[in-house]
mmCIF file of C-alpha atoms and ligand atoms in Angstrom:
data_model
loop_
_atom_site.group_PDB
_atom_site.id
_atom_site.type_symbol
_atom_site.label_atom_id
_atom_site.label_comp_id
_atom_site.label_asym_id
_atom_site.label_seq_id
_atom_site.Cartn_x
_atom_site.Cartn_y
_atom_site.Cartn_z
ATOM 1 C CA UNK A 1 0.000 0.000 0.000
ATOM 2 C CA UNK A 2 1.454 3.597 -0.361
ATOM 3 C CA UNK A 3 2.774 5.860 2.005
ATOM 4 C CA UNK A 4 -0.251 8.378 2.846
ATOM 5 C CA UNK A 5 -2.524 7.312 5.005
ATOM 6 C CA UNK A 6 -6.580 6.637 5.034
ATOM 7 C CA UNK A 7 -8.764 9.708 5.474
ATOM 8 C CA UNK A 8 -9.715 10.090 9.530
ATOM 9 C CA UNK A 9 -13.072 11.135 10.701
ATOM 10 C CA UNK A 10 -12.648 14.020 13.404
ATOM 11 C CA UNK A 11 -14.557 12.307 16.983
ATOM 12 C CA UNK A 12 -17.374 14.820 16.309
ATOM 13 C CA UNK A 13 -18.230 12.858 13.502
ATOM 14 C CA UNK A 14 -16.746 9.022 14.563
ATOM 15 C CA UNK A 15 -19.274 9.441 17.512
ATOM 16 C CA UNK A 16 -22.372 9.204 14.877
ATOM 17 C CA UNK A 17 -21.186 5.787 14.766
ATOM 18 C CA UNK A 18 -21.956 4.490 18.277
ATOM 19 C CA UNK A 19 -24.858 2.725 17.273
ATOM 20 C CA UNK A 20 -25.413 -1.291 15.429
ATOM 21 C CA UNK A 21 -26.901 -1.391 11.870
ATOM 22 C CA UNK A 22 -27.157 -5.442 12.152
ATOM 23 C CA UNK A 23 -30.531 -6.039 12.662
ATOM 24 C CA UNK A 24 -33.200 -7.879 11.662
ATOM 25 C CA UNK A 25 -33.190 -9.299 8.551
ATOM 26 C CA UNK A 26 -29.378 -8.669 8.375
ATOM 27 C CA UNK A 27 -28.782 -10.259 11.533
ATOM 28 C CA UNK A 28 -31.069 -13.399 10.186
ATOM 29 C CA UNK A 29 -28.415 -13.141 6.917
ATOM 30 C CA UNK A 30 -25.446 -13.620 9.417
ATOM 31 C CA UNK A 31 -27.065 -15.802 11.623
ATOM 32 C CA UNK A 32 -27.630 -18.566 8.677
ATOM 33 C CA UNK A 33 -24.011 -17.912 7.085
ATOM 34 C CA UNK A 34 -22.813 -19.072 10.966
ATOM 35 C CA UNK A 35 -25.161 -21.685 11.356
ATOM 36 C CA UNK A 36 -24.646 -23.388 8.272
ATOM 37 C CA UNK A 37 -21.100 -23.197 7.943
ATOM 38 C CA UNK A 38 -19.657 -23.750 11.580
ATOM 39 C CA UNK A 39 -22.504 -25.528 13.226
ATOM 40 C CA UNK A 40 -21.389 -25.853 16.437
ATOM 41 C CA UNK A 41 -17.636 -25.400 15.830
ATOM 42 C CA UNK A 42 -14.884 -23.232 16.831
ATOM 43 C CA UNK A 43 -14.742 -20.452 14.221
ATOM 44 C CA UNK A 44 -12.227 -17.081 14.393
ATOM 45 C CA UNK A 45 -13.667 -14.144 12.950
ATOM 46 C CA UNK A 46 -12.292 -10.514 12.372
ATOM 47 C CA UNK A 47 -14.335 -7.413 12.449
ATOM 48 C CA UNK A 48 -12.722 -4.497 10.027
ATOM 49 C CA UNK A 49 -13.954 -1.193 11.194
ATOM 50 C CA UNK A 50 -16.041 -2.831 14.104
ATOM 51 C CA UNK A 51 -16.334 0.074 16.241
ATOM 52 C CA UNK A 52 -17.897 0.200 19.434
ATOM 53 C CA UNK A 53 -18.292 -3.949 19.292
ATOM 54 C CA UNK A 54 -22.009 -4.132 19.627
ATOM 55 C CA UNK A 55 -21.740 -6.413 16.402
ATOM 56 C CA UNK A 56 -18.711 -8.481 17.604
ATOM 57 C CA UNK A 57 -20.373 -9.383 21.199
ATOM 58 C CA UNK A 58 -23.451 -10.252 19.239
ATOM 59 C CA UNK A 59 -21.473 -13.037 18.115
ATOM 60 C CA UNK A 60 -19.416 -13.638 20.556
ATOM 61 C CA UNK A 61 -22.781 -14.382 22.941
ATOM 62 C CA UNK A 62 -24.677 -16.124 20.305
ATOM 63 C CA UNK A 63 -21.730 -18.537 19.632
ATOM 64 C CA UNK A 64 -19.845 -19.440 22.690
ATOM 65 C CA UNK A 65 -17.398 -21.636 20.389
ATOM 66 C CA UNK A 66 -16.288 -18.164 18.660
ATOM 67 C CA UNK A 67 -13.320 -15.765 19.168
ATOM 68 C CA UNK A 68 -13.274 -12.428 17.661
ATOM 69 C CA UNK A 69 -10.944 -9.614 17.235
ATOM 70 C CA UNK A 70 -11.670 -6.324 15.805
ATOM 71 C CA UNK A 71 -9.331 -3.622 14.271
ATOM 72 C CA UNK A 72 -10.573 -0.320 13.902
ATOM 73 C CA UNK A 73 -8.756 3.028 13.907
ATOM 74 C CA UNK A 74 -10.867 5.177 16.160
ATOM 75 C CA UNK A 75 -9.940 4.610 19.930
ATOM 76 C CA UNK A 76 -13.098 6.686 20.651
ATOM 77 C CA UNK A 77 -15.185 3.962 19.362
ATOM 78 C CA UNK A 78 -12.762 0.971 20.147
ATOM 79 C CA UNK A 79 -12.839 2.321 23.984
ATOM 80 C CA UNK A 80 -16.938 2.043 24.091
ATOM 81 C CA UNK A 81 -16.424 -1.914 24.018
ATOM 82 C CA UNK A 82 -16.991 -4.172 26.307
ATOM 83 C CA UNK A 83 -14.120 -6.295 27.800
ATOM 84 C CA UNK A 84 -14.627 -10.381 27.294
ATOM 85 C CA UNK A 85 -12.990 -12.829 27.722
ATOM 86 C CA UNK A 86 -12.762 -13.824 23.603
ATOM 87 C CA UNK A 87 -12.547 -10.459 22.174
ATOM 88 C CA UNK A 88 -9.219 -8.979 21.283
ATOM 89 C CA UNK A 89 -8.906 -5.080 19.969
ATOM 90 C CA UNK A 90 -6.501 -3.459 17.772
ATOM 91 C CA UNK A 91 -6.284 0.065 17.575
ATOM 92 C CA UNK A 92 -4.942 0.000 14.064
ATOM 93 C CA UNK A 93 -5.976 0.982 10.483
ATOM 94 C CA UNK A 94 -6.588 -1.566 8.266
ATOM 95 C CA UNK A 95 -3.639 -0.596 6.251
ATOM 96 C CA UNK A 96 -1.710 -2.326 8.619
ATOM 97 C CA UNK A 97 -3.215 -5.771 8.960
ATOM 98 C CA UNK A 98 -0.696 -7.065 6.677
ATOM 99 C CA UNK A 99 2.300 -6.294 8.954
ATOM 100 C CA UNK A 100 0.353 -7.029 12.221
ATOM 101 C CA UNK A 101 -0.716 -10.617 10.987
ATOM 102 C CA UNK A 102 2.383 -11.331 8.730
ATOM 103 C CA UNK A 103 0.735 -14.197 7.665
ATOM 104 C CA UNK A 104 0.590 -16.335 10.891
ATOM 105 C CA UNK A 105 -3.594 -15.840 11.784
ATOM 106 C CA UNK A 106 -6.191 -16.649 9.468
ATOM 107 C CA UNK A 107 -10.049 -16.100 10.184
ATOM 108 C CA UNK A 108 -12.665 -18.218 9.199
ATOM 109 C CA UNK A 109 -14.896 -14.889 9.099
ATOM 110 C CA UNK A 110 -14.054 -11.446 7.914
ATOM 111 C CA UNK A 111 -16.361 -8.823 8.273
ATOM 112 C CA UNK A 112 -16.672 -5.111 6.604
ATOM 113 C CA UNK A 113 -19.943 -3.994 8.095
ATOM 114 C CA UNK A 114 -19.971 -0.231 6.266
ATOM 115 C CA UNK A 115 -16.550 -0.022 6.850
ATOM 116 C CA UNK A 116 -15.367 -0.301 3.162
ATOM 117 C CA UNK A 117 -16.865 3.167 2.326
ATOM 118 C CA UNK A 118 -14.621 5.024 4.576
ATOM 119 C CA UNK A 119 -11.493 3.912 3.415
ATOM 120 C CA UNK A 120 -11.161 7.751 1.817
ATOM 121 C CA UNK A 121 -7.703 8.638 0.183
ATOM 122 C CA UNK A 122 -6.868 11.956 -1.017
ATOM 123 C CA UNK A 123 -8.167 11.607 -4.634
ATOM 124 C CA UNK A 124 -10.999 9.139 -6.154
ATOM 125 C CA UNK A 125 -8.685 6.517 -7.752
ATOM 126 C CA UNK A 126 -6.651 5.899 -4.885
ATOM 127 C CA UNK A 127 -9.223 5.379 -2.675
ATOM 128 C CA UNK A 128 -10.840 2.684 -5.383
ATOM 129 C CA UNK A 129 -7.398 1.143 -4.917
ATOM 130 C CA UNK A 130 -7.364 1.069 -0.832
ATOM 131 C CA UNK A 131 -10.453 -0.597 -0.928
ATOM 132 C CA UNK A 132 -9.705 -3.333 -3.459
ATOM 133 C CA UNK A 133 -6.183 -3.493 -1.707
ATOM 134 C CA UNK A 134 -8.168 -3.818 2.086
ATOM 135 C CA UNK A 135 -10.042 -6.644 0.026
ATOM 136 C CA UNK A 136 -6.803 -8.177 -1.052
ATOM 137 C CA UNK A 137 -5.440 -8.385 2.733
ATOM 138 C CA UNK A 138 -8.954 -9.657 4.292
ATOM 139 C CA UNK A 139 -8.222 -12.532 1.216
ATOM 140 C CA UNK A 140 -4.580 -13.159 2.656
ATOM 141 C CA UNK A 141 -6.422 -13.569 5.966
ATOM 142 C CA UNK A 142 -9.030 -15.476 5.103
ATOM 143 C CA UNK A 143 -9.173 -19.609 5.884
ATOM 144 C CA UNK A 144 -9.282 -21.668 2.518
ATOM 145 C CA UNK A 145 -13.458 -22.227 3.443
ATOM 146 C CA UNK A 146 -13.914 -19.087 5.043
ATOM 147 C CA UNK A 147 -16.123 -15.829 3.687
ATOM 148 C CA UNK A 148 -15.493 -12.534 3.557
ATOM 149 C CA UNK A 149 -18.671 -10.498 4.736
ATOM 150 C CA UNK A 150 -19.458 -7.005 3.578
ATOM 151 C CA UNK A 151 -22.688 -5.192 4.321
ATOM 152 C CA UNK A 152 -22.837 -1.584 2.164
ATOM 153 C CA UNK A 153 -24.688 1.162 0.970
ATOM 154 C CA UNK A 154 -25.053 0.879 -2.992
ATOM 155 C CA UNK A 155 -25.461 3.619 -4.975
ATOM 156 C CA UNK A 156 -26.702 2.733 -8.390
ATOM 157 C CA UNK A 157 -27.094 6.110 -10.528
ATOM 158 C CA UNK A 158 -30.321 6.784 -12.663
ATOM 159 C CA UNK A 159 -28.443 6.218 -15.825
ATOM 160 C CA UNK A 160 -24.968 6.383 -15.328
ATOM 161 C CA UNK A 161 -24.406 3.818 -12.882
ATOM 162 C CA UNK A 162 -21.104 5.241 -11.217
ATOM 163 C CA UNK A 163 -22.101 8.467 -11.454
ATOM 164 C CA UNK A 164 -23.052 9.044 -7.594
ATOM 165 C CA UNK A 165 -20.264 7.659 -6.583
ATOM 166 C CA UNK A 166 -17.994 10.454 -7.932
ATOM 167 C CA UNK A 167 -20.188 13.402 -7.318
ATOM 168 C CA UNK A 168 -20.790 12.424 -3.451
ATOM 169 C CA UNK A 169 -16.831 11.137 -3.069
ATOM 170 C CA UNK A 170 -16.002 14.921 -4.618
ATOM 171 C CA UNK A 171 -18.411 16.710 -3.171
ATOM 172 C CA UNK A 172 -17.627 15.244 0.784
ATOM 173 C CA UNK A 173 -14.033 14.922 0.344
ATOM 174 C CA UNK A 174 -13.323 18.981 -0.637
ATOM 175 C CA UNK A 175 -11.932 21.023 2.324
ATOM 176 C CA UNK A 176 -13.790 23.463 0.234
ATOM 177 C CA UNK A 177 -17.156 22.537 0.508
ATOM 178 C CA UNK A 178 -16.533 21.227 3.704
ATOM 179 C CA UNK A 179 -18.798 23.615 5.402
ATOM 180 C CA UNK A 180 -21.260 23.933 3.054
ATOM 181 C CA UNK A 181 -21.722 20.055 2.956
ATOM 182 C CA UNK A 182 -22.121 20.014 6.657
ATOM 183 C CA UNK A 183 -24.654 22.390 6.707
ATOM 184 C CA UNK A 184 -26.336 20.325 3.862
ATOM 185 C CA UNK A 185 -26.570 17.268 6.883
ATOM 186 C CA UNK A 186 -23.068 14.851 5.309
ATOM 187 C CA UNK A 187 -21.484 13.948 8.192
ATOM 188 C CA UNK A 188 -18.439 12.573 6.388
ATOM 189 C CA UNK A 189 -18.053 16.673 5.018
ATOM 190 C CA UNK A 190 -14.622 17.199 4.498
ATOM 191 C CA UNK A 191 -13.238 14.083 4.853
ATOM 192 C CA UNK A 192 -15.799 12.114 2.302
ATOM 193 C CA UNK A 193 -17.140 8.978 1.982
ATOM 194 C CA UNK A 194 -16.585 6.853 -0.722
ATOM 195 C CA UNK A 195 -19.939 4.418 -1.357
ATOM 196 C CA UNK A 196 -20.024 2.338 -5.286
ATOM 197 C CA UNK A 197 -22.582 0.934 -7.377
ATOM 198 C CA UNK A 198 -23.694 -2.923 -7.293
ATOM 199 C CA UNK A 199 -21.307 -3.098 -10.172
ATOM 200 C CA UNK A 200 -18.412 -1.107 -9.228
ATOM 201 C CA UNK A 201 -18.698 -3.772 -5.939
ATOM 202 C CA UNK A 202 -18.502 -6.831 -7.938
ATOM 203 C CA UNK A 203 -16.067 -5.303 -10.256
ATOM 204 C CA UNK A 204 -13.309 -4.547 -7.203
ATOM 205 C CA UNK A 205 -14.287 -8.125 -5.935
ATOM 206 C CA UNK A 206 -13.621 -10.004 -9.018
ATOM 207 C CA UNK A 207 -9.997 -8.550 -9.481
ATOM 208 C CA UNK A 208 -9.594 -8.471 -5.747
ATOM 209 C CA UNK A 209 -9.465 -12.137 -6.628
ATOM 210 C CA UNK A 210 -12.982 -13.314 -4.733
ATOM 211 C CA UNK A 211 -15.674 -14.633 -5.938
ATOM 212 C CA UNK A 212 -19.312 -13.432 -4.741
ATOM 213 C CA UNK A 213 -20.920 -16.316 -3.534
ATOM 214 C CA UNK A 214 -24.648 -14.815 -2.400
ATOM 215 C CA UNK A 215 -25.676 -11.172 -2.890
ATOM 216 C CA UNK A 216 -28.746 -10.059 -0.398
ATOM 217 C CA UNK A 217 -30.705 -6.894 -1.775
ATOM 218 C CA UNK A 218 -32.472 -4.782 1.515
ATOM 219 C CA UNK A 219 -35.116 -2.593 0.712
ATOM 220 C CA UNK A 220 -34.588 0.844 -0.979
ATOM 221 C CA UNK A 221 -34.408 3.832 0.436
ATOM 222 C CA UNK A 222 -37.651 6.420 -0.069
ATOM 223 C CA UNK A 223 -36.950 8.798 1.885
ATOM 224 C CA UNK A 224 -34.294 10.423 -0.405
ATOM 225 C CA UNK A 225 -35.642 14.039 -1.407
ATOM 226 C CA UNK A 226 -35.914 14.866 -5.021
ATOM 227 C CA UNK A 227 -34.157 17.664 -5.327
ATOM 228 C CA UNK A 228 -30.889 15.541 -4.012
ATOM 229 C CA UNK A 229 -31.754 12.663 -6.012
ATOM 230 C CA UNK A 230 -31.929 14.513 -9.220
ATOM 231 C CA UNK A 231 -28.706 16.404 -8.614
ATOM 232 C CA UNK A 232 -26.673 13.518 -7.237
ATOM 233 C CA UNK A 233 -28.597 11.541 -10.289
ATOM 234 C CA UNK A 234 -29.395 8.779 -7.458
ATOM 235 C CA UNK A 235 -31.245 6.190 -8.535
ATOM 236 C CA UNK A 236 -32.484 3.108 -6.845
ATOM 237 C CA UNK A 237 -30.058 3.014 -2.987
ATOM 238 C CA UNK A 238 -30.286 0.458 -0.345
ATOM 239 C CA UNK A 239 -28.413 -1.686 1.724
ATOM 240 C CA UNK A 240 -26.701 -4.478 0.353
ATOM 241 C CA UNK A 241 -25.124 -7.717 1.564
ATOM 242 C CA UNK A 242 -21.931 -9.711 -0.159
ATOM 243 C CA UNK A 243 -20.992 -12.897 0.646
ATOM 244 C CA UNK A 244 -17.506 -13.712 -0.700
ATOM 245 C CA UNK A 245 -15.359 -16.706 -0.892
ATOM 246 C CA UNK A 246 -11.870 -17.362 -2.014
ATOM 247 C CA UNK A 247 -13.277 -20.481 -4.320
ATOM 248 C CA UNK A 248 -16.444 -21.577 -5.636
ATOM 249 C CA UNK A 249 -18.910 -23.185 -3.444
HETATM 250 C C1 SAM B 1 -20.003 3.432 9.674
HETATM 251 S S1 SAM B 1 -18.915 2.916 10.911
HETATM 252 C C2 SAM B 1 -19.416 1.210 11.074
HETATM 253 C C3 SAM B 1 -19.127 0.666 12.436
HETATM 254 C C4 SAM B 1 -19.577 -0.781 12.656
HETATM 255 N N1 SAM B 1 -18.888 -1.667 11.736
HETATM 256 C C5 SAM B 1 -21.073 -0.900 12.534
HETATM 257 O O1 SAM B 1 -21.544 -1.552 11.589
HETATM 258 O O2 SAM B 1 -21.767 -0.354 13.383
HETATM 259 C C6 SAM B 1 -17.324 2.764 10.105
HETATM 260 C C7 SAM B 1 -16.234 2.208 10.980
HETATM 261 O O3 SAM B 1 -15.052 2.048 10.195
HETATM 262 C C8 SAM B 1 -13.948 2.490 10.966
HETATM 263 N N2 SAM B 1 -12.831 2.850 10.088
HETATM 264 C C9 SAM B 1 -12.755 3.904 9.226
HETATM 265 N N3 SAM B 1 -11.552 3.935 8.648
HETATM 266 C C10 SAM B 1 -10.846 2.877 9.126
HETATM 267 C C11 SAM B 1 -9.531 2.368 8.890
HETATM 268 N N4 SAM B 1 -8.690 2.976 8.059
HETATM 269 N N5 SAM B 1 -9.152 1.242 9.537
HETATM 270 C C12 SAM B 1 -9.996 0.617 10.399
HETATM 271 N N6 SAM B 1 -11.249 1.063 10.668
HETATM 272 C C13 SAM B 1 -11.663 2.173 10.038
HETATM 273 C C14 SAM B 1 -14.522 3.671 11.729
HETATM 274 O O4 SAM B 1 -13.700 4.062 12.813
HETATM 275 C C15 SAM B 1 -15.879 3.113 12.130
HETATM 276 O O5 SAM B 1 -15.803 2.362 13.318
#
């Protein structure tokens, strides 16, 4: 990876985050993926970007065979979790799970629940490169039958499919507009946010060498206003659910 590092929220805006997105249906999604693929077994999982580690202690209560670490570069967030006994944090970006795993650990689970999105780099392309390069290292760390797990936001333009992506990664990640973006309600203003099309996805997946084994759609989003829809030329958004794997199953 190169030399400068991944975009930081300020803790005004990393505190938004203290909250769990993993819910119902989702939580059914991951439930099934753990049940039918460890039944009863140890499994090692790794969070990327798992925060305050509501998620992780889901899991780690749920599935008493489980041990979990999570690696997240916000000690605001990493400090809300709770201790146990199983858990393991590293205050770390993921730019460094490479060097801090050299190869030794591998997980059985690997999870990027809206994490991928934030991997912001100065310009466009090199953050569409830190994000198929974080997919690359979750692959190195990933047990021959384990899965990658990614819940996102898609963005899928009206016509142009990528289009949204670029306008709301410009728009969020100018100093300049920085303000004005605020004031418009983006949280991520001035440090941006970086969220793809269904394609653009499966695109980084494919050459990050993974194949998608099960896609989950969630329902759209309606309460996007017009006026922001037209101009960002949004088109259908939602939340979506990859499940990758480093072979076909
Ligand atoms: C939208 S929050 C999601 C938190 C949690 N995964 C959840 O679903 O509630 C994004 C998370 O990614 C983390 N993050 C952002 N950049 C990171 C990086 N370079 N390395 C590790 N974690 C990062 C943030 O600190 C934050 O905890």
């Amino acid at each position: 990876m190169n030399n400068e590092e991944i975009r930081q929220l300020n803790n005004q805006q990393l505190q938004e985050f203290d909250r769990e997105y993993v819910g119902g249906l989702k939580w059914k999604t991951i439930q099934t993926l753990i049940e039918h693929n460890f039944n009863g077994q140890r499994f090692s999982f790794l969070d990327i970007g798992g925060g305050n580690g509501i998620f992780t202690d889901r899991i780690l209560q749920n599935y008493t065979e489980s041990v979990g670490t999570i690696i997240d570069n916000a000690n605001v967030l990493l400090k809300l979790n709770k201790p146990h006994i199983r858990k393991t944090l590293l205050l770390a970006s993921v730019e460094e799970l490479n060097n801090i795993f050299q190869g030794q650990t591998k997980f059985d689970l690997i999870f990027f629940n809206w994490s991928l999105h934030h991997f912001v780099k100065n310009s466009y392309s090199e953050t569409r490169r830190i994000q198929y390069e974080a997919l690359i290292s979750a692959r190195n760390l990933l047990s021959e039958n384990g899965y990658i797990s990614i819940f996102e936001n898609i963005y899928d333009g009206i016509v142009f499919t990528k289009l949204p992506s670029y306008l709301v990664f410009y728009l969020t990640s100018s100093k300049i507009l920085a303000s004005t973006m605020k004031k418009m309600g983006a949280n991520t203003a001035g440090c941006g946010v970086c969220f793809l099309s269904k394609a653009q996805w499966e695109d980084t997946i494919t050459n990050a060498g993974l194949i998608v084994s099960q896609y989950t759609d969630y329902e759209k989003w309606k309460d996007i206003n017009i006026m922001r829809r037209i101009f960002l030329h949004i088109g259908p958004v939602r939340h979506g659910h990859f499940l990758l794997s480093k072979k076909q199953k």
